[in-house]
Short mmCIF file of C-alpha atoms and ligand atoms in Angstrom, two decimals:
data_model
loop_
_atom_site.label_atom_id
_atom_site.label_comp_id
_atom_site.label_asym_id
_atom_site.label_seq_id
_atom_site.Cartn_x
_atom_site.Cartn_y
_atom_site.Cartn_z
CA MET A 1458 5.42 -4.01 20.23
CA ASN A 1459 2.03 -3.26 21.34
CA ASP A 1460 0.44 -6.05 19.36
CA LEU A 1461 2.22 -8.58 21.46
CA ALA A 1462 2.53 -6.90 24.81
CA ALA A 1463 1.41 -3.97 26.86
CA PRO A 1464 2.13 -0.73 25.02
CA ALA A 1465 4.48 1.81 26.48
CA GLU A 1466 2.69 3.97 29.01
CA GLU A 1467 3.28 6.95 26.78
CA ALA A 1468 1.51 5.16 23.96
CA VAL A 1469 -1.57 4.59 26.05
CA VAL A 1470 -1.57 8.18 27.19
CA ALA A 1471 -1.16 9.38 23.61
CA ALA A 1472 -3.86 7.06 22.40
CA THR A 1473 -6.34 7.96 25.09
CA ALA A 1474 -5.63 11.66 24.77
CA ALA A 1475 -6.14 11.57 21.04
CA ALA A 1476 -9.27 9.50 21.33
CA GLY A 1477 -10.99 12.26 23.34
CA PRO A 1478 -12.40 12.64 26.84
CA ALA A 1479 -14.83 9.75 26.65
CA THR A 1480 -12.08 7.21 26.11
CA THR A 1481 -9.79 8.81 28.68
CA LEU A 1482 -12.57 8.68 31.22
CA ASP A 1483 -13.42 5.19 30.20
CA VAL A 1484 -9.89 3.99 30.82
CA ALA A 1485 -9.49 6.01 34.00
CA LEU A 1486 -12.79 5.02 35.54
CA ASN A 1487 -13.07 1.48 34.34
CA PRO A 1488 -10.23 -0.48 35.85
CA LEU A 1489 -11.49 -3.60 34.07
CA ARG A 1490 -10.64 -2.11 30.73
CA ASP A 1491 -7.45 -3.71 29.53
CA PRO A 1492 -5.16 -1.12 27.95
CA ARG A 1493 -4.15 -3.79 25.45
CA ASP A 1494 -7.70 -3.83 24.18
CA LYS A 1495 -7.37 -3.81 20.39
CA ARG A 1496 -10.28 -1.37 20.19
CA LEU A 1497 -8.03 1.27 21.65
CA PRO A 1498 -5.83 2.17 18.70
CA ARG A 1499 -2.24 3.26 19.07
CA VAL A 1500 -2.45 6.87 17.95
CA ALA A 1501 0.42 9.34 17.81
CA GLY A 1502 0.12 12.34 20.11
CA PRO A 1503 0.65 15.91 18.88
CA CYS A 1504 4.02 16.27 17.15
CA VAL A 1505 6.06 17.43 14.17
CA MET A 1506 8.01 15.12 11.90
CA VAL A 1507 11.03 16.90 10.42
CA LEU A 1508 12.37 15.11 7.38
CA PHE A 1509 15.93 15.66 6.15
CA GLY A 1510 16.47 14.26 2.66
CA VAL A 1511 13.00 14.85 1.26
CA THR A 1512 14.06 14.54 -2.36
CA GLY A 1513 15.61 11.10 -1.91
CA ASP A 1514 14.15 7.86 -3.15
CA LEU A 1515 13.31 6.57 0.32
CA ALA A 1516 11.29 9.66 1.19
CA LYS A 1517 9.31 9.51 -2.03
CA ARG A 1518 8.72 5.77 -2.18
CA LYS A 1519 8.31 4.92 1.49
CA LEU A 1520 8.32 7.70 4.09
CA LEU A 1521 5.88 10.25 2.67
CA PRO A 1522 3.38 7.57 1.57
CA ALA A 1523 3.64 5.92 5.02
CA ILE A 1524 2.81 9.23 6.73
CA TYR A 1525 -0.23 9.61 4.53
CA ASP A 1526 -1.28 5.99 5.19
CA LEU A 1527 -1.07 6.64 8.93
CA GLY A 1528 -3.25 9.72 8.46
CA ASN A 1529 -5.70 7.73 6.38
CA ARG A 1530 -5.95 5.12 9.13
CA GLY A 1531 -6.72 7.86 11.67
CA LEU A 1532 -3.46 7.34 13.56
CA LEU A 1533 -2.14 10.90 13.30
CA PRO A 1534 -3.37 13.67 15.58
CA PRO A 1535 -5.24 16.58 13.95
CA GLY A 1536 -2.37 19.07 14.43
CA PHE A 1537 0.28 16.73 13.04
CA SER A 1538 2.83 18.66 10.98
CA LEU A 1539 5.46 17.61 8.48
CA VAL A 1540 8.47 19.79 7.84
CA GLY A 1541 10.80 19.13 4.92
CA PHE A 1542 14.36 20.42 4.94
CA ALA A 1543 16.53 20.30 1.80
CA ARG A 1544 18.92 22.24 -0.35
CA ARG A 1545 16.23 23.48 -2.74
CA ASP A 1546 14.89 26.88 -3.44
CA TRP A 1547 11.39 25.75 -2.53
CA LYS A 1548 8.31 27.10 -0.85
CA ASP A 1549 5.83 25.09 1.24
CA GLN A 1550 3.73 24.39 -1.85
CA ASP A 1551 6.63 22.80 -3.71
CA PHE A 1552 7.23 20.32 -0.92
CA ALA A 1553 3.48 19.75 -0.66
CA GLN A 1554 3.41 18.97 -4.38
CA LEU A 1555 6.25 16.46 -4.02
CA THR A 1556 4.45 14.84 -1.11
CA HIS A 1557 1.18 14.76 -3.02
CA ASP A 1558 2.80 13.05 -6.02
CA ALA A 1559 4.63 10.55 -3.83
CA VAL A 1560 1.43 9.70 -1.99
CA LYS A 1561 -0.59 9.34 -5.18
CA GLU A 1562 2.01 7.02 -6.65
CA HIS A 1563 3.11 4.94 -3.68
CA ALA A 1564 0.59 5.05 -0.82
CA ARG A 1565 -0.81 1.69 0.27
CA THR A 1566 -4.27 2.97 1.10
CA PRO A 1567 -6.63 4.76 -1.30
CA PHE A 1568 -6.24 8.48 -1.91
CA ARG A 1569 -8.89 10.47 -0.06
CA GLU A 1570 -9.15 14.19 -0.65
CA GLU A 1571 -10.20 15.01 2.94
CA VAL A 1572 -7.23 13.13 4.42
CA TRP A 1573 -4.84 14.81 2.04
CA LYS A 1574 -6.33 18.23 2.84
CA GLN A 1575 -5.75 17.75 6.52
CA LEU A 1576 -2.18 16.56 5.98
CA ARG A 1577 -1.52 19.41 3.55
CA GLU A 1578 -2.40 22.03 6.18
CA GLY A 1579 0.52 20.85 8.29
CA ILE A 1580 3.15 20.74 5.52
CA HIS A 1581 6.04 23.22 5.66
CA PHE A 1582 9.39 23.54 3.98
CA VAL A 1583 12.64 25.06 5.18
CA PRO A 1584 15.34 25.51 2.51
CA GLY A 1585 19.00 25.23 3.38
CA GLU A 1586 22.33 23.47 3.43
CA PHE A 1587 23.24 21.23 6.36
CA THR A 1588 26.24 23.45 7.06
CA ASP A 1589 24.18 26.64 7.07
CA ASP A 1590 23.60 27.85 10.63
CA GLY A 1591 21.02 30.36 9.39
CA ALA A 1592 18.91 27.61 7.83
CA PHE A 1593 18.80 25.67 11.09
CA ASP A 1594 17.92 28.84 13.02
CA ALA A 1595 15.07 29.29 10.55
CA LEU A 1596 14.03 25.68 11.19
CA ALA A 1597 13.93 26.33 14.93
CA MET A 1598 11.77 29.43 14.34
CA ALA A 1599 9.44 27.54 12.01
CA LEU A 1600 8.97 24.78 14.57
CA LYS A 1601 8.18 27.30 17.29
CA GLU A 1602 5.56 28.86 15.09
CA ILE A 1603 4.05 25.48 14.27
CA ASP A 1604 3.78 24.73 17.99
CA GLU A 1605 1.85 27.96 18.44
CA THR A 1606 -0.48 27.55 15.49
CA ARG A 1607 -1.01 23.79 15.49
CA GLY A 1608 -0.57 22.78 19.12
CA THR A 1609 2.30 20.36 18.53
CA GLY A 1610 3.65 21.00 22.02
CA GLY A 1611 7.39 21.08 21.20
CA ASN A 1612 7.39 17.37 20.30
CA TYR A 1613 9.70 16.80 17.34
CA ALA A 1614 11.02 13.72 15.55
CA PHE A 1615 13.99 14.42 13.28
CA TYR A 1616 14.27 11.83 10.51
CA LEU A 1617 17.71 11.68 8.90
CA SER A 1618 17.06 10.14 5.50
CA VAL A 1619 20.38 11.48 4.22
CA PRO A 1620 23.73 9.93 3.22
CA PRO A 1621 25.62 8.92 6.36
CA LYS A 1622 28.39 11.43 5.76
CA PHE A 1623 25.87 14.16 6.68
CA PHE A 1624 24.70 12.57 9.95
CA PRO A 1625 27.31 14.30 12.14
CA THR A 1626 26.66 17.73 10.61
CA VAL A 1627 22.90 17.53 11.03
CA VAL A 1628 23.12 16.15 14.57
CA LYS A 1629 25.54 18.93 15.55
CA GLN A 1630 23.20 21.54 14.11
CA LEU A 1631 20.29 20.12 16.08
CA LYS A 1632 22.39 20.36 19.20
CA ARG A 1633 23.63 23.88 18.46
CA THR A 1634 20.14 25.24 17.91
CA GLY A 1635 18.83 23.57 21.07
CA LEU A 1636 16.42 21.52 18.97
CA ALA A 1637 17.85 18.31 20.41
CA ASP A 1638 16.92 19.34 23.97
CA ALA A 1639 13.35 18.71 24.98
CA PRO A 1640 11.83 21.32 27.29
CA PRO A 1641 9.98 19.73 30.24
CA GLY A 1642 6.79 18.00 29.17
CA SER A 1643 7.85 17.53 25.55
CA TRP A 1644 10.08 15.12 23.63
CA ARG A 1645 12.75 15.23 20.93
CA ARG A 1646 13.77 12.11 18.98
CA VAL A 1647 16.18 11.40 16.17
CA VAL A 1648 15.64 8.69 13.60
CA ILE A 1649 18.68 7.36 11.77
CA GLU A 1650 18.52 5.32 8.61
CA LYS A 1651 21.07 2.62 8.00
CA PRO A 1652 23.94 2.19 7.31
CA PHE A 1653 25.06 2.87 10.88
CA GLY A 1654 28.69 3.22 9.95
CA HIS A 1655 30.88 1.30 7.58
CA ASP A 1656 32.51 -0.96 10.14
CA LEU A 1657 32.72 -1.29 13.91
CA LYS A 1658 34.97 1.73 14.33
CA SER A 1659 32.89 4.14 12.27
CA ALA A 1660 29.66 2.87 13.87
CA HIS A 1661 31.15 3.62 17.24
CA GLU A 1662 32.21 7.11 16.18
CA LEU A 1663 28.79 7.85 14.72
CA ASN A 1664 27.19 6.78 17.94
CA GLU A 1665 29.42 9.02 20.01
CA ILE A 1666 28.42 12.02 17.93
CA THR A 1667 24.73 11.15 18.17
CA ASN A 1668 25.00 10.55 21.90
CA GLU A 1669 26.46 14.00 22.41
CA ALA A 1670 23.18 15.50 21.28
CA PHE A 1671 20.56 12.86 22.12
CA ALA A 1672 20.07 10.42 24.98
CA GLU A 1673 20.07 6.77 23.93
CA SER A 1674 16.33 6.58 24.62
CA ALA A 1675 15.76 9.35 22.06
CA ILE A 1676 17.68 7.58 19.25
CA PHE A 1677 15.66 5.38 16.91
CA ARG A 1678 17.80 3.34 14.50
CA ILE A 1679 15.71 2.12 11.62
CA ASP A 1680 16.04 -1.41 10.35
CA HIS A 1681 12.91 -1.58 8.27
CA TYR A 1682 12.89 -5.40 8.30
CA LEU A 1683 11.83 -5.25 11.95
CA GLY A 1684 8.75 -3.29 10.89
CA LYS A 1685 7.58 -6.09 8.61
CA GLU A 1686 4.64 -8.12 9.91
CA THR A 1687 6.23 -11.38 8.89
CA VAL A 1688 9.40 -10.57 10.80
CA GLN A 1689 7.47 -9.70 13.96
CA ASN A 1690 5.58 -12.93 13.40
CA ILE A 1691 8.79 -14.86 14.11
CA LEU A 1692 8.29 -13.83 17.73
CA ALA A 1693 4.64 -14.85 17.70
CA LEU A 1694 5.37 -18.15 16.03
CA ARG A 1695 8.10 -19.03 18.50
CA PHE A 1696 6.78 -17.62 21.73
CA ALA A 1697 3.00 -17.69 21.46
CA ASN A 1698 2.97 -21.39 20.64
CA ASN A 1699 4.16 -24.54 22.31
CA LEU A 1700 4.49 -26.51 19.12
CA TYR A 1701 7.86 -25.39 17.83
CA GLU A 1702 10.05 -24.51 20.80
CA PRO A 1703 10.71 -28.09 21.96
CA ILE A 1704 12.31 -28.90 18.59
CA TRP A 1705 13.92 -25.49 18.05
CA ASN A 1706 17.45 -26.58 18.95
CA ARG A 1707 20.49 -28.64 18.01
CA SER A 1708 18.79 -31.94 18.89
CA TYR A 1709 16.36 -31.56 15.99
CA VAL A 1710 17.53 -28.78 13.69
CA ASP A 1711 20.07 -29.69 11.02
CA HIS A 1712 20.73 -26.16 9.80
CA VAL A 1713 19.05 -22.82 9.11
CA GLN A 1714 19.03 -20.96 5.78
CA ILE A 1715 18.23 -17.25 5.71
CA THR A 1716 17.78 -15.90 2.20
CA MET A 1717 17.11 -12.40 0.95
CA ALA A 1718 17.05 -12.56 -2.83
CA GLU A 1719 16.25 -9.59 -5.04
CA ASP A 1720 15.60 -9.53 -8.74
CA ILE A 1721 16.39 -5.82 -9.07
CA GLY A 1722 19.87 -4.49 -9.78
CA ILE A 1723 21.27 -1.44 -8.07
CA GLY A 1724 19.04 0.93 -10.05
CA GLY A 1725 20.07 4.54 -9.59
CA ARG A 1726 21.89 3.84 -6.32
CA ALA A 1727 25.45 3.48 -7.64
CA GLY A 1728 26.68 6.27 -5.38
CA TYR A 1729 25.38 4.55 -2.28
CA TYR A 1730 25.99 0.93 -3.20
CA ASP A 1731 29.47 0.85 -4.69
CA GLY A 1732 32.05 0.35 -1.98
CA ILE A 1733 29.29 -0.86 0.37
CA GLY A 1734 28.20 -4.12 -1.25
CA ALA A 1735 25.65 -6.77 -0.38
CA ALA A 1736 27.02 -7.78 3.02
CA ARG A 1737 27.20 -4.27 4.48
CA ASP A 1738 23.95 -3.30 2.80
CA VAL A 1739 21.75 -6.06 4.17
CA ILE A 1740 23.61 -8.82 6.05
CA GLN A 1741 24.97 -6.50 8.75
CA ASN A 1742 21.44 -5.36 9.54
CA HIS A 1743 18.41 -7.18 8.08
CA LEU A 1744 19.82 -10.71 7.92
CA LEU A 1745 21.59 -10.65 11.27
CA GLN A 1746 18.42 -9.27 12.86
CA LEU A 1747 16.50 -12.18 11.34
CA LEU A 1748 19.12 -14.56 12.70
CA ALA A 1749 18.83 -12.99 16.14
CA LEU A 1750 15.04 -13.35 16.20
CA VAL A 1751 15.19 -16.95 15.05
CA ALA A 1752 17.97 -18.01 17.42
CA MET A 1753 17.46 -15.97 20.60
CA GLU A 1754 16.08 -17.27 23.88
CA ASP A 1755 12.62 -16.15 24.93
CA PRO A 1756 12.60 -12.65 26.37
CA THR A 1757 10.89 -12.08 29.68
CA SER A 1758 8.63 -9.57 27.95
CA PHE A 1759 8.48 -7.71 24.67
CA ASP A 1760 9.64 -4.44 26.07
CA ALA A 1761 12.69 -2.98 24.41
CA SER A 1762 15.25 -3.83 27.05
CA ALA A 1763 14.21 -7.47 27.43
CA LEU A 1764 14.01 -8.06 23.69
CA ARG A 1765 17.28 -6.33 22.92
CA ARG A 1766 19.06 -8.18 25.73
CA GLU A 1767 18.20 -11.55 24.19
CA LYS A 1768 19.15 -10.42 20.69
CA GLU A 1769 22.46 -9.13 22.00
CA LYS A 1770 23.18 -12.38 23.81
CA VAL A 1771 22.75 -14.42 20.68
CA LEU A 1772 24.70 -12.01 18.46
CA LYS A 1773 27.52 -12.20 20.99
CA ALA A 1774 27.52 -15.98 20.66
CA VAL A 1775 27.89 -15.92 16.85
CA ARG A 1776 31.15 -17.48 15.63
CA LEU A 1777 32.82 -17.31 12.24
CA PRO A 1778 34.23 -20.44 10.66
CA ALA A 1779 38.02 -20.72 10.76
CA ASP A 1780 38.38 -20.87 6.97
CA LEU A 1781 36.55 -17.91 5.48
CA GLY A 1782 37.70 -18.87 1.97
CA LEU A 1783 35.71 -22.11 2.14
CA ASN A 1784 32.76 -20.83 4.13
CA THR A 1785 31.86 -17.58 2.46
CA ALA A 1786 31.10 -16.69 -1.14
CA ARG A 1787 30.72 -13.43 -2.97
CA GLY A 1788 29.72 -12.57 -6.46
CA GLN A 1789 29.02 -9.74 -8.85
CA TYR A 1790 26.25 -9.89 -11.43
CA ASP A 1791 27.08 -10.08 -15.10
CA ALA A 1792 24.78 -9.15 -17.94
CA GLY A 1793 21.89 -11.52 -18.48
CA TRP A 1794 18.15 -11.85 -18.78
CA GLN A 1795 15.64 -10.96 -16.15
CA GLY A 1796 11.89 -11.13 -16.51
CA GLY A 1797 12.26 -11.40 -20.28
CA GLU A 1798 14.47 -8.32 -20.44
CA LYS A 1799 18.12 -8.04 -21.23
CA VAL A 1800 19.98 -6.36 -18.35
CA VAL A 1801 23.52 -5.05 -18.02
CA GLY A 1802 26.15 -6.35 -15.65
CA TYR A 1803 27.13 -4.51 -12.46
CA LEU A 1804 30.30 -3.08 -14.01
CA GLN A 1805 28.27 -1.60 -16.86
CA GLU A 1806 25.75 0.11 -14.56
CA GLU A 1807 25.86 3.88 -14.69
CA GLY A 1808 28.21 5.34 -12.12
CA ILE A 1809 30.06 2.09 -11.35
CA PRO A 1810 33.81 2.13 -12.04
CA PRO A 1811 34.76 -0.69 -14.44
CA THR A 1812 37.26 -2.03 -11.90
CA SER A 1813 34.84 -2.16 -8.95
CA THR A 1814 35.26 -5.16 -6.66
CA THR A 1815 32.00 -4.51 -4.77
CA GLU A 1816 29.99 -7.69 -4.25
CA THR A 1817 26.33 -7.83 -5.24
CA TYR A 1818 25.97 -11.35 -3.83
CA ALA A 1819 27.17 -12.60 -0.48
CA ALA A 1820 26.80 -15.90 1.34
CA ILE A 1821 28.24 -16.71 4.74
CA LYS A 1822 28.14 -19.58 7.19
CA LEU A 1823 27.89 -18.78 10.88
CA GLU A 1824 27.65 -20.83 14.02
CA ILE A 1825 26.23 -19.96 17.40
CA ALA A 1826 28.23 -21.05 20.39
CA ASN A 1827 25.59 -21.80 22.97
CA ARG A 1828 23.80 -24.82 24.36
CA ARG A 1829 20.83 -24.51 22.05
CA TRP A 1830 22.70 -24.15 18.76
CA ALA A 1831 26.22 -25.59 19.06
CA GLY A 1832 27.08 -27.35 15.80
CA VAL A 1833 24.07 -26.05 13.83
CA PRO A 1834 25.19 -23.94 10.86
CA PHE A 1835 23.27 -20.81 9.95
CA TYR A 1836 23.71 -20.03 6.25
CA LEU A 1837 22.94 -16.47 5.19
CA ARG A 1838 22.75 -15.39 1.55
CA THR A 1839 21.65 -12.30 -0.30
CA GLY A 1840 22.04 -10.97 -3.78
CA LYS A 1841 20.79 -8.60 -6.43
CA ARG A 1842 19.69 -9.72 -9.88
CA LEU A 1843 18.83 -13.20 -8.68
CA GLY A 1844 16.08 -15.42 -10.06
CA ARG A 1845 13.27 -13.76 -8.15
CA ARG A 1846 12.47 -11.55 -5.18
CA VAL A 1847 12.04 -13.68 -2.10
CA THR A 1848 13.02 -13.42 1.55
CA GLU A 1849 12.63 -16.42 3.82
CA VAL A 1850 13.96 -18.18 6.86
CA ALA A 1851 14.09 -21.95 6.51
CA VAL A 1852 14.65 -24.08 9.58
CA VAL A 1853 15.68 -27.45 8.16
CA PHE A 1854 15.32 -30.43 10.48
CA GLN A 1855 17.44 -33.55 10.79
CA ARG A 1856 16.29 -36.65 9.00
CA ALA A 1857 14.25 -39.20 10.93
CA PRO A 1858 16.75 -41.40 12.77
CA HIS A 1859 15.28 -44.56 11.29
CA LEU A 1860 13.02 -45.16 8.27
CA PRO A 1861 11.06 -48.41 8.46
CA PHE A 1862 10.42 -48.30 4.71
CA SER A 1863 12.24 -49.78 1.79
CA LYS A 1864 14.80 -47.40 0.32
CA THR A 1865 12.97 -46.92 -2.96
CA ASP A 1866 9.78 -45.91 -1.12
CA THR A 1867 11.45 -42.87 0.41
CA GLU A 1868 13.87 -42.12 -2.41
CA ILE A 1869 12.80 -38.54 -2.98
CA LEU A 1870 12.02 -37.67 0.62
CA GLY A 1871 13.68 -34.42 1.71
CA GLN A 1872 14.24 -33.09 5.20
CA ASN A 1873 11.39 -31.63 7.21
CA ALA A 1874 11.46 -27.86 7.14
CA LEU A 1875 9.64 -24.95 8.63
CA VAL A 1876 9.82 -21.95 6.32
CA ILE A 1877 8.93 -18.44 7.42
CA ARG A 1878 8.03 -16.69 4.19
CA VAL A 1879 8.92 -13.07 4.89
CA GLN A 1880 8.01 -11.82 1.41
CA PRO A 1881 6.47 -11.53 -1.08
CA ASP A 1882 4.14 -14.49 -0.49
CA GLU A 1883 3.82 -13.87 3.26
CA GLY A 1884 3.17 -16.87 5.45
CA VAL A 1885 4.62 -20.04 6.91
CA THR A 1886 5.14 -23.44 5.29
CA VAL A 1887 5.83 -26.74 6.99
CA ARG A 1888 7.31 -29.45 4.79
CA PHE A 1889 6.99 -33.09 5.80
CA GLY A 1890 6.71 -36.55 4.30
CA SER A 1891 3.34 -38.08 3.51
CA LYS A 1892 2.12 -41.33 2.04
CA VAL A 1893 1.39 -41.19 -1.65
CA PRO A 1894 -2.11 -42.60 -2.27
CA GLY A 1895 -1.87 -46.13 -3.63
CA THR A 1896 -1.21 -49.67 -2.64
CA ALA A 1897 2.49 -49.22 -1.87
CA MET A 1898 3.99 -47.36 1.10
CA GLU A 1899 5.57 -44.64 -0.94
CA VAL A 1900 6.42 -41.45 1.00
CA ARG A 1901 6.90 -38.07 -0.57
CA ASP A 1902 7.28 -34.45 0.58
CA VAL A 1903 4.15 -32.35 0.96
CA SER A 1904 3.61 -28.98 2.54
CA MET A 1905 1.16 -27.33 4.87
CA ASP A 1906 0.71 -23.62 4.33
CA PHE A 1907 -0.41 -20.62 6.28
CA ALA A 1908 -0.91 -17.55 4.07
CA TYR A 1909 -1.63 -14.12 5.51
CA GLY A 1910 -3.95 -13.31 2.64
CA GLU A 1911 -6.17 -16.31 3.41
CA SER A 1912 -6.23 -16.20 7.21
CA PHE A 1913 -6.65 -12.49 7.86
CA MET A 1914 -8.94 -9.86 6.43
CA GLU A 1915 -6.62 -7.01 7.38
CA SER A 1916 -3.85 -6.23 4.93
CA SER A 1917 -0.41 -5.76 6.43
CA PRO A 1918 0.76 -2.20 6.99
CA GLU A 1919 4.01 -1.21 5.33
CA ALA A 1920 7.04 -1.57 7.59
CA TYR A 1921 7.56 2.19 7.61
CA GLU A 1922 4.00 2.88 8.77
CA ARG A 1923 4.61 0.78 11.84
CA LEU A 1924 8.04 2.21 12.51
CA LEU A 1925 7.11 5.88 12.02
CA LEU A 1926 4.17 5.43 14.34
CA ASP A 1927 6.43 3.79 16.94
CA VAL A 1928 8.81 6.75 16.73
CA MET A 1929 5.99 9.23 17.32
CA ILE A 1930 4.60 7.15 20.17
CA GLY A 1931 8.06 6.54 21.62
CA ASP A 1932 7.85 2.76 21.54
CA PRO A 1933 11.36 1.39 20.88
CA PRO A 1934 11.38 -2.47 20.78
CA LEU A 1935 11.50 -2.62 16.98
CA PHE A 1936 14.62 -0.45 16.79
CA PRO A 1937 18.04 -2.06 17.24
CA HIS A 1938 20.19 -0.78 20.06
CA GLN A 1939 23.68 0.50 19.37
CA ARG A 1940 25.08 -2.62 21.03
CA GLU A 1941 23.33 -4.80 18.44
CA VAL A 1942 24.69 -2.62 15.66
CA GLU A 1943 28.22 -2.95 16.98
CA LEU A 1944 27.94 -6.70 17.58
CA SER A 1945 26.80 -7.11 13.98
CA TRP A 1946 29.80 -5.18 12.71
CA LYS A 1947 32.04 -7.36 14.85
CA ILE A 1948 30.69 -10.37 12.99
CA LEU A 1949 31.06 -8.79 9.57
CA ASP A 1950 34.35 -6.90 9.84
CA PRO A 1951 36.66 -9.97 9.63
CA ILE A 1952 34.73 -11.21 6.59
CA GLU A 1953 35.03 -7.83 4.88
CA ASP A 1954 38.74 -7.70 5.71
CA PHE A 1955 39.21 -11.14 4.23
CA TRP A 1956 37.27 -10.33 1.07
CA HIS A 1957 39.30 -7.17 0.70
CA THR A 1958 42.35 -9.34 0.00
CA GLN A 1959 40.55 -11.50 -2.56
CA GLY A 1960 40.30 -9.25 -5.63
CA GLN A 1961 37.40 -9.47 -8.03
CA PRO A 1962 34.23 -11.31 -6.88
CA GLU A 1963 33.08 -14.25 -9.00
CA GLY A 1964 30.68 -13.31 -11.79
CA TYR A 1965 27.19 -14.77 -12.00
CA PRO A 1966 24.63 -14.25 -14.75
CA SER A 1967 21.76 -11.90 -13.95
CA GLY A 1968 18.63 -13.95 -13.35
CA SER A 1969 20.58 -16.91 -11.94
CA TRP A 1970 20.93 -17.98 -8.29
CA GLY A 1971 24.39 -16.60 -7.68
CA PRO A 1972 28.01 -17.69 -8.09
CA GLU A 1973 29.09 -21.32 -8.24
CA SER A 1974 31.30 -20.87 -5.21
CA ALA A 1975 28.13 -20.41 -3.09
CA ASP A 1976 26.87 -23.84 -4.20
CA ALA A 1977 30.30 -25.34 -3.64
CA MET A 1978 30.35 -23.92 -0.11
CA MET A 1979 27.12 -25.78 0.68
CA ALA A 1980 28.17 -28.93 -1.15
CA ARG A 1981 31.27 -29.21 1.04
CA ASP A 1982 28.89 -29.49 4.00
CA GLY A 1983 26.76 -32.05 2.15
CA ARG A 1984 23.90 -29.57 1.79
CA VAL A 1985 22.22 -27.53 -0.93
CA TRP A 1986 20.62 -24.10 -1.02
CA ARG A 1987 16.88 -24.24 -1.16
CA ARG A 1988 15.56 -23.80 -4.69
CA LEU A 1989 13.22 -20.82 -4.55
C1 LIG B 966 17.44 -1.89 1.84
C2 LIG B 966 18.68 -2.08 1.01
O1 LIG B 966 17.77 -1.82 3.19
O2 LIG B 966 16.56 -2.99 1.64
C3 LIG B 966 18.33 -2.27 -0.45
O3 LIG B 966 19.52 -0.95 1.15
C4 LIG B 966 17.29 -3.35 -0.64
O4 LIG B 966 19.49 -2.55 -1.23
C5 LIG B 966 16.11 -3.11 0.30
O5 LIG B 966 16.85 -3.34 -1.99
C6 LIG B 966 15.12 -4.25 0.23
O6 LIG B 966 14.01 -3.97 1.02
P1 LIG B 966 12.67 -4.81 0.86
O7 LIG B 966 11.79 -4.33 1.95
O8 LIG B 966 12.16 -4.54 -0.52
O9 LIG B 966 13.07 -6.25 1.01
#
């Protein structure tokens, strides 16, 4: 979290080394030079990224383009190499072609031939099955050769972008071949994509297997929401300012709404999604991480251990309501209209069994049992095929204790709110009452907006650019610790168990804002979901 605090020592070393002798000397000889100086970019040191699952959607849409974008921004070292491993009868050029097409289609920054050429020189492919010892021996050989020809120094990051059932096999292979053990002076890291297990028990088992091969400090669990600028900005907003913290508590806050709405359906992901559902897919990770950042106490610094400690403390304090029937809702999308197009219902999606009880919408109410938040509900909701794509955190404040106006003057006055707009319209909104121009004292809601696009020239990097760079630099604050993962499962498991006894989720039309039971859940508390 170098933007907010001193970068890890390793990051500075990597950055200075990559920037050449002048910069190294400059830093070494000029003690006045602050290593946090923005002019000193965070650059990855020499290394190889080994990608398992290169033909998957994530690799094509996010990972390969992010690697190119890093290269385009000058943040990869010259010898950087990318090795793909998959069950395909491919040569290096086939993987290079796939990477090229993915970059052309999905990269954030413009395509530049010279950047691509440099990246292309470091692209290799190793064919094989995850169970094939020979293929992993060949991978070890290939990596050794790359070290010799490209000066990557035995530094490898293994990115497991594969279905979770393969995690144990791949990790065991990395251990067997010795690839998990870093020789002195080099590093080995493993990057695991969510889901980290299916429940607390399986998450624990997965961790034990990973820990047998890699030290905790070498394990990077990806929650891509933490790589988003707007999510990191929650920390800046809360802890770089003095304006909000005094009112950021039960004395002023009425409730908090965290929404992650998507307009897309499950697309081609039936195999992954069915049996997982909305809550395991995004509440267990993205939404609970947002809750933790919004509700935690201020960390003593932004280094990984201090940040994680505060997130853990608040996740530990989360409490479920006694009656889960009244305080949770789940739904499954029916056919409907979206963006002017007719779309099928979840049960008609290809690959979904017609009897599936998987939820595509989930809403839950949580409380936090600590001095700051006691009695303040946190409402979390997410769903596919909703009205539009929007993720936000809304901190809704209590009404003014006394209004010295006539009732009709403030008839349509809502509650003050501070809304962190995570995406797509990134920024922050403050909603408050203001006098309507005229001769009467009429008060109505207005809003004050901060928009990234207007305040900053720089465009935001993709979450995966930031996170991949952090992996290569070895900077872990934006990666959840296993304890956070397990605490999140502890929150979700009882809800999943309860839902398991409830049969079919309630239907909701595609393009709507979810099932009626979600509105009823809020209405019982005298509240409404924000209209987005
Ligand atoms: C992923 C989920 O973690 O996040 C997907 O598995 C979801 O189901 C995606 O669509 C949304 O990510 P973003 O960055 O588009 O909000």
